[in-house]
Structures are given as C-alpha cells and as structure tokens.
Coordinates of C-alpha atoms and ligand atoms in Angstrom, one line a residue:
X1 CA -11.0 -29.4 -0.3
X2 CA -12.4 -26.1 -1.6
X3 CA -12.6 -23.4 1.0
X4 CA -13.8 -19.8 0.7
X5 CA -12.4 -17.2 2.9
X6 CA -14.0 -13.6 3.4
X7 CA -11.9 -10.6 4.0
X8 CA -11.7 -6.9 3.1
X9 CA -11.6 -6.4 -0.6
X10 CA -9.1 -3.5 -1.0
X11 CA -8.3 -3.8 -4.7
X12 CA -10.6 -4.9 -7.4
X13 CA -10.0 -7.6 -10.0
X14 CA -9.9 -11.3 -10.2
X15 CA -6.6 -13.3 -10.2
X16 CA -5.9 -17.0 -10.2
X17 CA -2.5 -18.2 -9.2
X18 CA -0.4 -20.5 -6.9
X19 CA 0.0 -19.4 -3.4
X20 CA 3.5 -18.1 -2.2
X21 CA 3.7 -17.5 1.5
X22 CA 5.7 -14.5 2.3
X23 CA 6.2 -14.5 5.9
X24 CA 8.1 -12.7 8.7
X25 CA 10.6 -14.7 10.7
X26 CA 7.8 -16.4 12.9
X27 CA 6.6 -18.5 10.1
X28 CA 3.1 -19.9 10.5
X29 CA 2.7 -23.3 9.2
X30 CA -0.2 -25.4 8.2
X31 CA -0.6 -28.5 10.3
X32 CA -2.1 -31.6 8.7
X33 CA -2.1 -35.4 8.6
X34 CA -0.7 -37.3 5.6
X35 CA -2.2 -40.4 4.0
X36 CA 0.1 -43.6 4.1
X37 CA 1.0 -43.3 0.6
X38 CA 2.1 -39.7 0.9
X39 CA 4.7 -40.3 3.7
X40 CA 7.6 -41.2 1.5
X41 CA 7.3 -38.1 -0.6
X42 CA 7.1 -36.0 2.5
X43 CA 10.4 -37.6 3.9
X44 CA 12.0 -36.7 0.6
X45 CA 10.7 -33.0 0.9
X46 CA 12.2 -32.7 4.3
X47 CA 15.5 -34.1 3.2
X48 CA 15.7 -31.8 0.1
X49 CA 14.9 -28.8 2.3
X50 CA 17.7 -29.7 4.7
X51 CA 20.2 -30.1 1.7
X52 CA 19.0 -26.6 0.3
X53 CA 19.9 -24.9 3.5
X54 CA 23.1 -26.7 3.7
X55 CA 24.1 -25.7 0.2
X56 CA 23.1 -22.2 0.9
X57 CA 25.3 -21.9 4.0
X58 CA 28.2 -23.6 2.4
X59 CA 28.0 -21.2 -0.6
X60 CA 28.0 -18.3 1.9
X61 CA 31.0 -19.6 3.7
X62 CA 32.8 -19.9 0.5
X63 CA 32.0 -16.4 -0.6
X64 CA 33.0 -14.9 2.7
X65 CA 36.0 -12.6 2.4
X66 CA 39.3 -13.9 3.9
X67 CA 39.1 -11.0 6.6
X68 CA 35.5 -11.6 7.4
X69 CA 34.9 -11.1 11.1
X70 CA 35.5 -14.4 13.1
X71 CA 32.0 -14.1 14.5
X72 CA 30.5 -14.4 11.1
X73 CA 32.4 -17.5 10.3
X74 CA 31.6 -19.1 13.5
X75 CA 27.9 -18.3 12.9
X76 CA 27.8 -20.2 9.9
X77 CA 29.9 -23.0 10.9
X78 CA 27.5 -23.5 14.0
X79 CA 24.6 -23.6 11.9
X80 CA 26.1 -26.1 9.4
X81 CA 26.9 -28.4 12.3
X82 CA 23.4 -28.2 13.6
X83 CA 22.1 -29.0 10.2
X84 CA 24.1 -32.3 10.4
X85 CA 22.9 -33.0 14.0
X86 CA 20.6 -36.1 14.5
X87 CA 18.2 -33.6 16.1
X88 CA 17.4 -31.9 12.9
X89 CA 18.2 -34.9 10.5
X90 CA 16.4 -37.8 12.2
X91 CA 13.9 -36.2 14.7
X92 CA 11.5 -34.6 12.2
X93 CA 11.8 -37.7 9.9
X94 CA 10.9 -40.0 12.6
X95 CA 7.8 -37.8 13.5
X96 CA 6.6 -37.7 9.8
X97 CA 7.0 -41.6 9.8
X98 CA 5.3 -42.3 13.2
X99 CA 2.7 -39.6 13.3
X100 CA 1.9 -39.0 9.7
X101 CA 2.4 -35.1 10.3
X102 CA 3.5 -32.9 7.3
X103 CA 7.2 -31.8 7.3
X104 CA 6.7 -28.2 8.7
X105 CA 4.6 -29.5 11.6
X106 CA 7.0 -32.2 12.4
X107 CA 9.9 -29.6 12.3
X108 CA 7.7 -27.3 14.5
X109 CA 7.4 -30.1 17.1
X110 CA 11.0 -30.9 17.2
X111 CA 11.8 -27.1 17.5
X112 CA 9.3 -26.7 20.5
X113 CA 10.9 -29.8 22.3
X114 CA 14.3 -28.3 21.9
X115 CA 13.4 -24.9 23.1
X116 CA 11.9 -26.4 26.2
X117 CA 15.3 -28.2 26.9
X118 CA 17.2 -25.0 26.3
X119 CA 14.9 -22.9 28.5
X120 CA 15.4 -25.1 31.3
X121 CA 19.3 -24.9 31.4
X122 CA 21.0 -22.7 33.9
X123 CA 23.9 -22.0 31.7
X124 CA 23.2 -18.8 30.1
X125 CA 25.5 -19.5 27.1
X126 CA 23.5 -22.6 26.3
X127 CA 20.3 -20.8 26.9
X128 CA 21.2 -18.3 24.2
X129 CA 21.6 -21.1 21.8
X130 CA 17.9 -21.1 21.4
X131 CA 18.4 -18.2 18.8
X132 CA 20.6 -20.6 16.9
X133 CA 17.8 -23.2 16.9
X134 CA 15.3 -20.7 15.7
X135 CA 17.5 -19.5 13.0
X136 CA 18.1 -22.9 11.6
X137 CA 14.3 -23.8 11.9
X138 CA 13.3 -20.8 10.1
X139 CA 15.8 -21.5 7.4
X140 CA 14.5 -25.0 6.9
X141 CA 10.8 -23.8 7.0
X142 CA 11.6 -21.3 4.4
X143 CA 13.1 -23.9 2.1
X144 CA 10.1 -26.2 2.8
X145 CA 7.6 -23.5 2.1
X146 CA 9.6 -22.1 -0.9
X147 CA 9.6 -18.7 0.8
X148 CA 12.4 -16.3 0.0
X149 CA 13.7 -14.5 3.2
X150 CA 12.8 -11.1 1.6
X151 CA 10.6 -10.7 -1.4
X152 CA 13.5 -8.9 -3.0
X153 CA 15.7 -12.0 -2.8
X154 CA 13.2 -14.0 -4.9
X155 CA 14.7 -15.5 -8.1
X156 CA 13.7 -13.6 -11.2
X157 CA 10.6 -15.1 -12.7
X158 CA 10.0 -17.2 -9.6
X159 CA 7.0 -15.0 -8.5
X160 CA 5.5 -14.5 -12.0
X161 CA 1.7 -14.8 -11.7
X162 CA 1.7 -16.1 -8.1
X163 CA -0.6 -15.0 -5.3
X164 CA 1.4 -13.6 -2.4
X165 CA 0.1 -14.5 1.1
X166 CA 1.5 -12.4 3.8
X167 CA 0.9 -11.2 7.4
X168 CA 1.3 -7.6 6.5
X169 CA 3.0 -5.7 3.8
X170 CA 4.7 -2.4 3.5
X171 CA 4.2 0.0 0.5
X172 CA 7.7 -0.8 -0.4
X173 CA 7.0 -4.6 -0.5
X174 CA 4.2 -3.9 -3.1
X175 CA 6.5 -2.0 -5.3
X176 CA 9.0 -4.8 -5.3
X177 CA 6.3 -7.5 -5.7
X178 CA 4.8 -5.7 -8.7
X179 CA 8.4 -5.7 -10.3
X180 CA 8.3 -9.5 -9.8
X181 CA 5.0 -9.7 -12.0
X182 CA 2.8 -11.2 -9.1
X183 CA -0.9 -11.7 -9.8
X184 CA -2.6 -10.9 -6.4
X185 CA -2.1 -10.3 -2.7
X186 CA -3.8 -11.7 0.3
X187 CA -2.8 -10.3 3.7
X188 CA -3.8 -11.0 7.2
X189 CA -4.0 -7.3 8.3
X190 CA -4.3 -3.8 6.5
X191 CA -7.0 -1.3 6.0
X192 CA -8.5 -0.4 2.6
X193 CA -7.0 3.3 2.6
X194 CA -3.6 2.2 3.9
X195 CA -0.7 3.2 1.5
X196 CA -0.2 -0.4 0.7
X197 CA -3.8 -0.8 -0.4
X198 CA -3.7 2.3 -2.5
X199 CA -0.6 1.1 -4.3
X200 CA -2.2 -2.2 -4.9
X201 CA -5.2 -0.5 -6.4
X202 CA -3.0 1.9 -8.4
X203 CA -0.9 -0.9 -9.7
X204 CA -3.9 -3.0 -10.6
X205 CA -3.1 -5.8 -8.4
X206 CA -6.2 -7.6 -7.0
X207 CA -6.0 -7.7 -3.1
X208 CA -7.9 -8.9 0.0
X209 CA -6.6 -7.9 3.4
X210 CA -7.7 -8.7 6.8
X211 CA -7.7 -12.4 6.4
X212 CA -6.6 -13.4 9.9
X213 CA -4.7 -16.8 10.1
X214 CA -5.1 -17.2 6.3
X215 CA -1.9 -19.2 6.4
X216 CA -3.5 -21.8 8.5
X217 CA -5.8 -22.8 5.6
X218 CA -3.1 -22.9 3.0
X219 CA -0.3 -25.2 1.7
X220 CA 2.3 -23.4 -0.5
X221 CA 1.6 -23.7 -4.2
X222 CA -2.1 -24.3 -3.7
X223 CA -4.2 -22.7 -6.3
X224 CA -6.0 -19.6 -5.1
X225 CA -8.8 -17.4 -6.7
X226 CA -8.7 -13.9 -5.6
X227 CA -11.8 -11.7 -6.0
X228 CA -10.8 -8.3 -4.9
X229 CA -14.0 -6.5 -5.4
X230 CA -15.9 -8.9 -3.0
X231 CA -12.9 -9.6 -0.6
X232 CA -13.1 -13.4 -1.3
X233 CA -10.3 -15.9 -1.5
X234 CA -11.1 -19.4 -2.8
X235 CA -8.6 -22.0 -1.8
X236 CA -8.1 -25.0 -4.0
X237 CA -11.1 -24.2 -6.5
X238 CA -12.6 -26.9 -8.5
X239 CA -13.0 -26.8 -12.3
X240 CA -16.5 -25.2 -12.3
X241 CA -15.4 -22.2 -10.1
X242 CA -12.3 -21.7 -12.2
X243 CA -14.5 -21.5 -15.3
X244 CA -17.0 -19.1 -13.5
X245 CA -14.3 -16.7 -12.6
X246 CA -12.6 -16.8 -15.9
X247 CA -15.9 -15.8 -17.4
X248 CA -16.2 -12.9 -14.9
X249 CA -12.7 -11.8 -15.9
X250 CA -13.8 -11.8 -19.5
X251 CA -17.0 -9.8 -18.6
X252 CA -15.1 -7.1 -16.6
X253 CA -12.6 -6.6 -19.4
X254 CA -15.5 -6.2 -21.9
X255 CA -17.0 -3.8 -19.6
X256 CA -14.0 -1.4 -19.4
X257 CA -13.5 -1.7 -23.1
X258 CA -17.1 -0.3 -23.6
X259 CA -16.2 2.4 -21.3
X260 CA -13.2 3.7 -23.2
X261 CA -15.8 5.4 -25.6
X262 CA -16.0 8.0 -22.9
X263 CA -12.3 9.2 -23.1
X264 CA -12.9 12.1 -25.4
X265 CA -16.3 13.1 -24.2
X266 CA -16.5 16.2 -22.0
X267 CA -16.9 15.8 -18.3
X268 CA -20.1 17.5 -17.4
X269 CA -23.4 16.7 -15.5
X270 CA -26.6 16.2 -17.3
X271 CA -27.5 19.8 -16.7
X272 CA -24.2 21.1 -18.2
X273 CA -22.0 21.9 -15.2
X274 CA -18.2 21.1 -16.0
X275 CA -16.8 18.8 -13.5
X276 CA -12.8 18.5 -13.5
X277 CA -11.6 15.1 -13.5
X278 CA -7.9 14.8 -12.6
X279 CA -5.5 12.0 -12.0
X280 CA -3.5 10.6 -9.0
X281 CA -0.2 9.5 -10.1
X282 CA 2.2 7.3 -8.2
X283 CA 4.4 6.0 -11.2
X284 CA 5.4 7.3 -14.6
X285 CA 3.1 4.7 -16.2
X286 CA 0.2 6.4 -14.5
X287 CA 1.0 9.6 -16.5
X288 CA 0.5 7.7 -19.7
X289 CA -2.9 6.3 -18.6
X290 CA -4.0 9.7 -17.5
X291 CA -3.7 11.0 -21.1
X292 CA -5.2 8.1 -22.4
X293 CA -8.3 8.4 -20.3
X294 CA -8.5 12.2 -21.0
X295 CA -7.7 13.5 -17.4
X296 CA -7.8 17.3 -17.4
X297 CA -4.3 17.2 -15.4
X298 CA -2.8 15.5 -12.4
X299 CA -4.4 16.3 -9.1
X300 CA -1.9 14.5 -7.0
X301 CA 1.5 13.3 -7.8
X302 CA 2.8 11.4 -4.7
X303 CA 6.5 12.2 -4.7
X304 CA 7.5 9.9 -1.9
X305 CA 7.1 7.0 -4.1
X306 CA 10.4 8.2 -5.6
X307 CA 11.9 7.8 -2.2
X308 CA 10.3 4.5 -1.4
X309 CA 11.9 1.0 -1.6
X310 CA 15.4 2.2 -1.9
X311 CA 18.4 2.6 0.3
X312 CA 19.4 6.1 -0.8
X313 CA 17.6 9.3 -0.9
X314 CA 17.2 10.7 -4.5
X315 CA 19.3 13.9 -5.0
X316 CA 18.0 17.1 -6.4
X317 CA 19.2 16.1 -10.0
X318 CA 17.3 12.8 -10.0
X319 CA 14.2 14.5 -8.8
X320 CA 14.5 17.3 -11.2
X321 CA 14.8 14.8 -14.1
X322 CA 11.5 13.1 -13.0
X323 CA 9.5 16.2 -12.3
X324 CA 10.6 17.6 -15.7
X325 CA 9.5 14.4 -17.5
X326 CA 6.1 14.3 -15.8
X327 CA 5.5 18.0 -16.6
X328 CA 6.6 17.7 -20.1
X329 CA 4.6 14.6 -20.8
X330 CA 1.4 16.5 -19.6
X331 CA 1.9 19.2 -22.3
X332 CA 0.8 22.1 -20.4
X333 CA -2.1 20.4 -18.4
X334 CA -1.7 21.3 -14.7
X335 CA 0.4 18.9 -12.7
X336 CA 0.0 19.1 -9.0
X337 CA 3.1 17.8 -7.2
X338 CA 2.8 17.0 -3.6
X339 CA 5.9 17.7 -1.5
X340 CA 7.1 14.8 0.4
X341 CA 4.7 13.0 2.6
X342 CA 6.7 10.3 4.5
X343 CA 6.1 9.0 7.9
X344 CA 3.4 6.9 9.3
X345 CA 3.0 3.8 7.2
X346 CA 5.5 5.2 4.7
X347 CA 8.8 4.9 6.5
X348 CA 12.0 5.0 4.5
X349 CA 15.0 2.7 5.0
X350 CA 17.4 5.5 4.4
X351 CA 16.1 7.5 7.2
X352 CA 16.8 6.5 10.7
X353 CA 15.7 9.7 12.5
X354 CA 12.8 10.3 14.8
X355 CA 10.2 8.5 12.6
X356 CA 11.2 4.9 13.6
X357 CA 11.1 5.7 17.2
X358 CA 7.8 7.6 17.3
X359 CA 5.3 6.2 19.9
X360 CA 2.5 6.8 17.4
X361 CA 3.9 7.4 13.9
X362 CA 0.6 8.5 12.4
X363 CA 0.5 11.4 15.0
X364 CA 4.2 12.2 14.7
X365 CA 6.5 13.7 12.1
X366 CA 4.6 13.2 8.9
X367 CA 4.3 15.2 5.6
X368 CA 5.2 18.9 6.0
X369 CA 6.0 18.5 9.6
X370 CA 8.9 16.1 8.8
X371 CA 10.0 18.4 5.9
X372 CA 10.3 21.4 8.1
X373 CA 12.5 19.3 10.5
X374 CA 14.6 18.1 7.7
X375 CA 14.9 21.6 5.7
X376 CA 18.0 20.3 3.7
X377 CA 16.0 17.6 2.1
X378 CA 12.9 19.8 1.6
X379 CA 15.1 22.5 0.0
X380 CA 16.5 20.0 -2.5
X381 CA 13.0 19.0 -3.4
X382 CA 11.8 22.6 -3.7
X383 CA 14.8 23.5 -5.9
X384 CA 14.1 20.4 -8.2
X385 CA 10.5 21.4 -8.5
X386 CA 11.2 25.0 -9.3
X387 CA 13.9 24.2 -11.9
X388 CA 11.5 21.7 -13.5
X389 CA 8.6 24.2 -13.6
X390 CA 9.5 25.6 -17.0
X391 CA 8.8 22.3 -18.6
X392 CA 5.0 22.6 -18.0
X393 CA 2.2 23.8 -15.7
X394 CA 3.4 23.0 -12.1
X395 CA 1.3 23.4 -9.0
X396 CA 2.8 22.7 -5.5
X397 CA 0.8 21.0 -2.8
X398 CA 1.7 20.8 0.9
X399 CA 0.5 17.7 2.8
X400 CA -0.6 17.2 6.4
X401 CA -1.0 20.9 7.2
X402 CA -2.2 21.5 10.8
X403 CA -1.6 25.2 11.3
X404 CA -0.8 28.5 9.3
X405 CA 2.7 28.5 10.6
X406 CA 3.5 25.6 8.5
X407 CA 2.2 27.3 5.4
X408 CA 4.3 30.5 6.2
X409 CA 7.5 28.6 6.8
X410 CA 6.9 26.6 3.5
X411 CA 6.3 29.8 1.6
X412 CA 9.6 31.2 3.1
X413 CA 11.5 28.3 2.0
X414 CA 10.0 28.4 -1.6
X415 CA 10.9 32.2 -1.7
X416 CA 14.4 31.3 -0.5
X417 CA 14.9 28.6 -3.1
X418 CA 13.6 31.1 -5.9
X419 CA 16.2 33.8 -4.7
X420 CA 18.9 31.2 -4.8
X421 CA 18.1 30.1 -8.3
X422 CA 17.7 33.7 -9.5
X423 CA 21.2 34.3 -8.2
X424 CA 22.4 31.4 -10.2
X425 CA 20.5 32.6 -13.3
X426 CA 18.6 29.3 -13.4
X427 CA 15.2 29.8 -14.9
X428 CA 11.8 28.9 -13.3
X429 CA 8.2 29.8 -13.4
X430 CA 7.5 32.7 -10.9
X431 CA 3.7 32.1 -10.9
X432 CA 3.4 28.7 -9.5
X433 CA 0.2 28.0 -7.7
X434 CA 0.8 26.8 -4.0
X435 CA -1.8 24.7 -2.4
X436 CA -2.4 22.8 0.7
X437 CA -4.1 19.5 1.6
X438 CA -6.9 19.2 4.1
X439 CA -6.2 15.9 5.9
X440 CA -6.6 16.8 9.6
X441 CA -9.9 18.0 11.1
X442 CA -8.2 21.1 12.6
X443 CA -7.3 22.1 9.0
X444 CA -10.8 21.6 7.8
X445 CA -12.3 23.8 10.7
X446 CA -9.8 26.7 9.8
X447 CA -9.8 25.9 6.0
X448 CA -11.1 29.6 5.7
X449 CA -7.8 30.8 7.2
X450 CA -5.7 28.5 4.9
X451 CA -7.7 29.5 2.0
X452 CA -6.7 33.2 2.3
X453 CA -3.0 32.2 2.3
X454 CA -3.1 29.6 -0.6
X455 CA -4.0 29.3 -4.2
X456 CA -5.9 26.0 -3.9
X457 CA -7.0 23.3 -1.4
X458 CA -7.3 19.6 -1.9
X459 CA -9.2 17.2 0.5
X460 CA -7.3 14.2 1.5
X461 CA -10.1 12.0 2.7
X462 CA -7.9 9.0 3.5
X463 CA -6.3 10.8 6.4
X464 CA -9.2 13.1 7.0
X465 CA -11.3 10.1 7.8
X466 CA -8.7 8.4 10.1
X467 CA -8.0 11.4 11.9
X468 CA -11.6 12.5 12.5
X469 CA -12.8 9.2 13.6
X470 CA -9.6 8.2 15.5
X471 CA -9.7 5.0 13.3
X472 CA -6.2 4.0 11.9
X473 CA -6.5 3.7 8.2
X474 CA -4.1 0.6 8.2
X475 CA -5.8 -1.3 10.8
X476 CA -8.4 -3.7 9.8
X477 CA -9.6 -4.1 13.4
X478 CA -11.3 -0.7 13.2
X479 CA -12.2 -0.8 9.5
X480 CA -15.9 -0.8 10.6
X481 CA -15.3 2.6 12.2
X482 CA -13.3 4.0 9.3
X483 CA -16.5 5.4 7.7
X484 CA -16.4 7.9 4.8
X485 CA -20.3 8.5 5.4
X486 CA -19.9 9.5 9.0
X487 CA -21.7 12.9 9.2
X488 CA -18.7 14.6 10.9
X489 CA -16.6 13.6 7.9
X490 CA -19.2 15.1 5.4
X491 CA -19.6 18.3 7.5
X492 CA -15.8 18.7 7.3
X493 CA -15.7 18.2 3.6
X494 CA -18.6 20.8 3.3
X495 CA -16.9 23.2 5.5
X496 CA -13.7 23.1 3.2
X497 CA -15.8 23.4 0.0
X498 CA -17.5 26.5 1.5
X499 CA -14.2 28.0 2.7
X500 CA -12.8 27.6 -1.0
X501 CA -15.8 29.2 -2.3
X502 CA -15.8 32.2 0.1
X503 CA -12.2 32.9 -0.8
X504 CA -12.6 32.3 -4.5
X505 CA -10.1 29.4 -4.8
X506 CA -10.7 25.9 -6.1
X507 CA -11.0 22.8 -3.9
X508 CA -10.4 19.6 -5.1
X509 CA -10.5 16.1 -3.7
X510 CA -7.7 13.6 -4.1
X511 CA -8.3 11.0 -1.4
X512 CA -9.8 7.6 -2.4
X513 CA -13.3 8.7 -2.0
X514 CA -13.1 10.8 -5.1
X515 CA -12.3 7.7 -7.2
X516 CA -15.1 5.5 -5.5
X517 CA -18.2 5.6 -7.7
X518 CA -20.5 5.1 -4.8
X519 CA -19.8 8.4 -3.4
X520 CA -19.8 10.5 -6.7
X521 CA -23.3 11.6 -6.5
X522 CA -23.1 12.4 -2.8
X523 CA -19.8 14.7 -3.4
X524 CA -21.4 16.4 -6.4
X525 CA -24.4 17.3 -4.2
X526 CA -22.1 18.6 -1.5
X527 CA -20.6 20.9 -4.0
X528 CA -17.4 19.2 -5.2
X529 CA -16.4 20.2 -8.8
X530 CA -12.9 18.8 -9.0
X531 CA -12.2 15.1 -8.4
X532 CA -8.8 13.4 -8.5
X533 CA -8.3 9.7 -8.7
X534 CA -6.3 7.1 -10.1
X535 CA -6.8 7.2 -13.9
X536 CA -8.0 3.6 -14.2
X537 CA -11.1 4.8 -12.2
X538 CA -11.7 8.1 -14.2
X539 CA -14.2 6.8 -16.8
X540 CA -16.4 5.0 -14.3
X541 CA -16.7 8.5 -12.5
X542 CA -17.3 10.3 -15.7
X543 CA -20.0 7.9 -16.5
X544 CA -21.8 8.8 -13.3
X545 CA -21.2 12.4 -13.7
X546 CA -22.7 12.6 -17.0
X547 CA -25.9 10.8 -16.0
X548 CA -26.7 13.0 -13.1
X549 CA -28.2 16.4 -12.8
X550 CA -26.6 18.8 -10.2
X551 CA -29.7 20.6 -9.4
X552 CA -31.4 17.3 -8.2
X553 CA -28.4 16.2 -6.3
X554 CA -28.0 19.4 -4.3
X555 CA -31.6 19.4 -3.3
X556 CA -31.3 15.8 -1.8
X557 CA -27.8 15.9 -0.3
X558 CA -27.8 19.2 1.6
X559 CA -30.5 18.6 3.9
X560 CA -29.2 15.1 4.6
X561 CA -25.9 16.5 5.6
X562 CA -27.4 19.2 7.7
X563 CA -29.6 16.7 9.6
X564 CA -26.7 14.3 10.1
X565 CA -28.7 11.3 9.7
X566 CA -26.1 8.4 8.7
X567 CA -28.9 5.9 7.8
X568 CA -30.5 8.4 5.3
X569 CA -27.1 9.2 3.8
X570 CA -26.2 5.4 3.4
X571 CA -29.6 4.8 2.0
X572 CA -28.9 7.4 -0.6
X573 CA -25.5 6.2 -1.4
X574 CA -26.7 2.5 -1.6
X575 CA -29.5 3.7 -4.1
X576 CA -26.8 5.3 -6.1
X577 CA -24.8 2.2 -6.7
X578 CA -26.7 -1.1 -6.7
X579 CA -24.7 -3.8 -5.5
X580 CA -23.3 -1.8 -2.6
X581 CA -26.3 -2.2 -0.2
X582 CA -24.0 -3.8 2.4
X583 CA -22.8 -0.3 3.4
X584 CA -26.2 0.3 5.1
Ligands
LIG1 C1 -5.3 11.4 1.6 O1 -4.8 11.3 2.7 O2 -6.4 11.4 1.3 C2 -4.3 11.5 0.6 C3 -4.5 11.7 -0.8 O3 -2.9 11.4 0.8 P1 -2.3 9.8 1.1 O4 -3.3 8.8 0.8 O5 -1.1 9.8 0.3 O6 -2.0 9.9 2.6
LIG2 MG1 -2.9 11.7 3.2

C-alpha cells in the first residue's frame, strides 16, 4: 500500500531507491501478518538468515589467531551453540506458521519471552546471559533486514542507489555513505542545520529528517521516493507517482541548466552594487564546482572534515598538502580556511578527551576553545596553513569565538608558528588576514571589540541561531523554535554588520542562511554584501541579487528589523519567494 510520510526536508532533490535500514543495535522491526501463500517463503527467509549468521561466526572462529584470548573464543562458541538451539531454530518458525507473523516479529516475540525467563532467574550468571540472547537476536535481525552492522561494513556496491533509513546519523556516517553511492537519506531525528544535514546538502544527497518511527512503516527493500525539498517520503509508490516524480526530476535538471548562463555574469544588484558571492567548501570536489559557477573565492573551508570519519589525526604534512592544493587551485582568489571546529555534533573517533564526557557538548569545548586546550594539534594546523600560504591567497578564520582573550591567544600562537618557520628558513606569506566567526550572541554584542583586533568577520548563522534561541540545531523536536527570522537573530546580524562598517573591515555570512534564497533580499536589505554558500546554490542567489535594487530593499528592511515584528518580516520573506508561504 502506498503511504506518504511528512518530515523535515533538509536537503533538496528527488531520489527513488530501495530502502536499506541502517539501525543501531536496538533494531526496530515492522510487524505485519502474512497471507497464507507467503508463509513458506517467510520460513525459508528465516532459515537463510540463521544460516547466514552461523556462516559468519564460523568464519570469524576460523580467522581467529591461535593466541586469541580464551574469552573471545568462548564468546563465539556460545553464540554458535545458541544458533543451534531449538529456541532459535524452531520457536520463531512455529510462530510464523501458527500466527502468520513476519519473521522479524516472530523472532522478537521469541526474544521477549526468553528475556522474561532470564530476568526471573536468581542466578546472576544466568541472568547475564540475556546479553548473549540480545546479541544473537540482533545478528539474526540484521541478516533478515539485510542491514550491515556498520555502514562501513557494507559490501562494495551493495548500497548503490539505495535510500538509507536510520534513527540518527553522524556527519562521519554521511561521508561513508556518500562513498557507497547512496541515493537519499531518511532519518528519524536531526535538525536542518545539523552538520549531518549540511553535509547531505553539500554532497547533493536528498534528505528528510525528523520522521519519527519511520521504520515501522517500512519493510527492507521497499521502493521509496524521497522529495527533499518538501520533506516527503512516499513508501511503495504506484506507477503514476513514479512517473510524476521522474518528470519533476527532469524539470529540476532543466532549470539548473538554464541558470548556468549566469556563471560568467557579474554579481551585482539592479542598481549596480557589487555583491561578493563566495563558496563554502567541505571537499576538494567543491573547489572545482566553486570555480565552475564563478565564485569570487572560498568564504569557508571547513577543515574539520579532513579529520572526520578516520581513526587517526592527519599530521602537519598531510594537512599542508591539502591546503596547498586548495590554495593553488583557486589561482589567487581568496581562500578562507577555518581552523579546526570540532566538538558538539562533530566528534572524532581519534580523540577520547573531554568532548566525549561533556554534559552538554554544544556548550563545552568546541572550535577555538578546543584548539586552545590542545595547542599541539592547533600548532600543527597553523604551521601547515602558514607553509601552504605561499601557494595562493590565504585567509585564516577562527570559529566559535566568545571573548577577546581567545583572539589574543590565537594571534600569539600564529606569531610563534611564524617565528619557528622563519628560524627554519621556511617561506610563508607574512600578510595573511586573520578573521573571526560570529556564532555566539556574546560575540555579536561585542563584535565592535573583535572588529578592532581582526581583519574580517564572518557570521555563522547556524550556530548564532541555536545559541541565541537556545534551540539545538540538531534536534528536530525544537526545529519550530530554530527560527532564522526571529527579530533577536536579525538584530545580532545587523549589529555585526554595523560593527564591521565602523571598523572598516569586511563582514561576510557563511551560515546556511546565506545560501537560502528565501533570505537573500532580507540580508541585502540588512546591509550584507558578502555571502558564502555551497557552490551548488550560488547561481540561484546570484539570480535574486541581480533582479533586486538595494535602495528599495534597504527602505523596506531596516524599519522592519527596528520594529521587530516577526509577522511583518515573515510576510516580506514569503512575498520574496513564492512557494515558501508556510514560513508565516
Ligand atoms: C555556522 O555556524 O553558521 C557555520 C558556518 O559553522 P558550522 O555550520 O560549521 O558550525
Ligand atoms: Mg558554526
């Protein structure tokens, strides 16, 4: 039966593919009754899954080194014995036959009955066996659902063109999934400016988040349509729906092709003010795209992505090679490299320090706070950047600034790194502009102080919104409160722009708001002249810039922001971009 599910559209695009459920250990399973003629096939499916797990464990036992710890060997032996036990062999088969349950449901019923028995035992050793039961059940479920234990364990090619359905996903998961060629993502949780969502957008993977209990509506391998723009997932679509979405896909491609004519046009408003459109870059492929669409430079290079999804920290040499490559490819155009911004939802497997245990990671060691606590890692990055600086036009940007002290300490570390390189006769550019990100309300309030110490500022709206409104950017439960149009957010943006103007330094915006065409006119009216966004969005923004006159916008926007009337602001924005009236 066709079902349509609505969630939070976090990455545009349409994809059609079969569902692969990627779950944590507590796999959620669909529970449904089978028709009589389906029972024989279901019995076979369960037996094949048992066989699959047995084969897997036997291979593991064979591969185990002769000197493997006895515990490991007995762990595998115990599970192999359990897989031979009538409890697992006959119990679920009987339930499938008698009750017509699907295999996953039958196994779950068997598991629940077993756990009840174990829980009622006095013997603590036997009670502890419930973990073994859970382990074996999870392995059989994974085999039934065709779910790899971890995405990185999926067989090459097995995820090509599939739609991944998951509870939640980390930024590292997205990187690995992209390498596996997946078509789209559906997740039960996650906000639209979480780093996971940003990566999905930047990698062009359509994604819908916040679809609670979605796994209940699906069976593995079912066909799904994912419409990332409208936050819609269609389960088991019929032929007419498939044809409709195929046509939409063709139309969207034609539209973006038509925009490509704008690549070489200057970026200026109708009344002739130049607007700098820069690119946000996460991967080397983005650098190529930035040049194709005519970006004036790179406004944000998120270096933490070099550190993500790997078990070891990249050393100075590896970082130097990447930075030099990016700088050289941009052929003298400015490249704004942001120093490591790890922490919060960007945790690293190679680091087991304070981040993991933080009570509230988003308010703990993040960005520059973390770097100043780990000066050796920070120094290696600064040295790599300075050495690479001769390959192009480097600008260094500091993330998550809260107070002037952090600026001073960073400038000191940069000066130290320069002195060290000088002592070793290693060349670097001595005129690198150093800028800071305004992502915390406190930073926006004292932007004027920061502006006197730095060469440029960049507004990170993704974090500025979450910290101003106390609404976690990764949590879809508060996505209604995460409001870019909140008058407080707009005032902080305006304060930052004014501070830059007073100090005579440029202020750009590199948060997701800058690449969202709904907000372009509003931001122009507020006084923003430098936008940085994923290069795939740049031409759409350029189109809007070139069809608007700054004088008109300024007259309309300034009074609205002063009066702080959210409804009036939303009406202005909705009028800007037909089709987005729902933000009212
Ligand atoms: C931001 O916070 O707006 C920003 C650009 O940084 P990130 O999304 O990487 O936190
Ligand atoms: Mg940020």
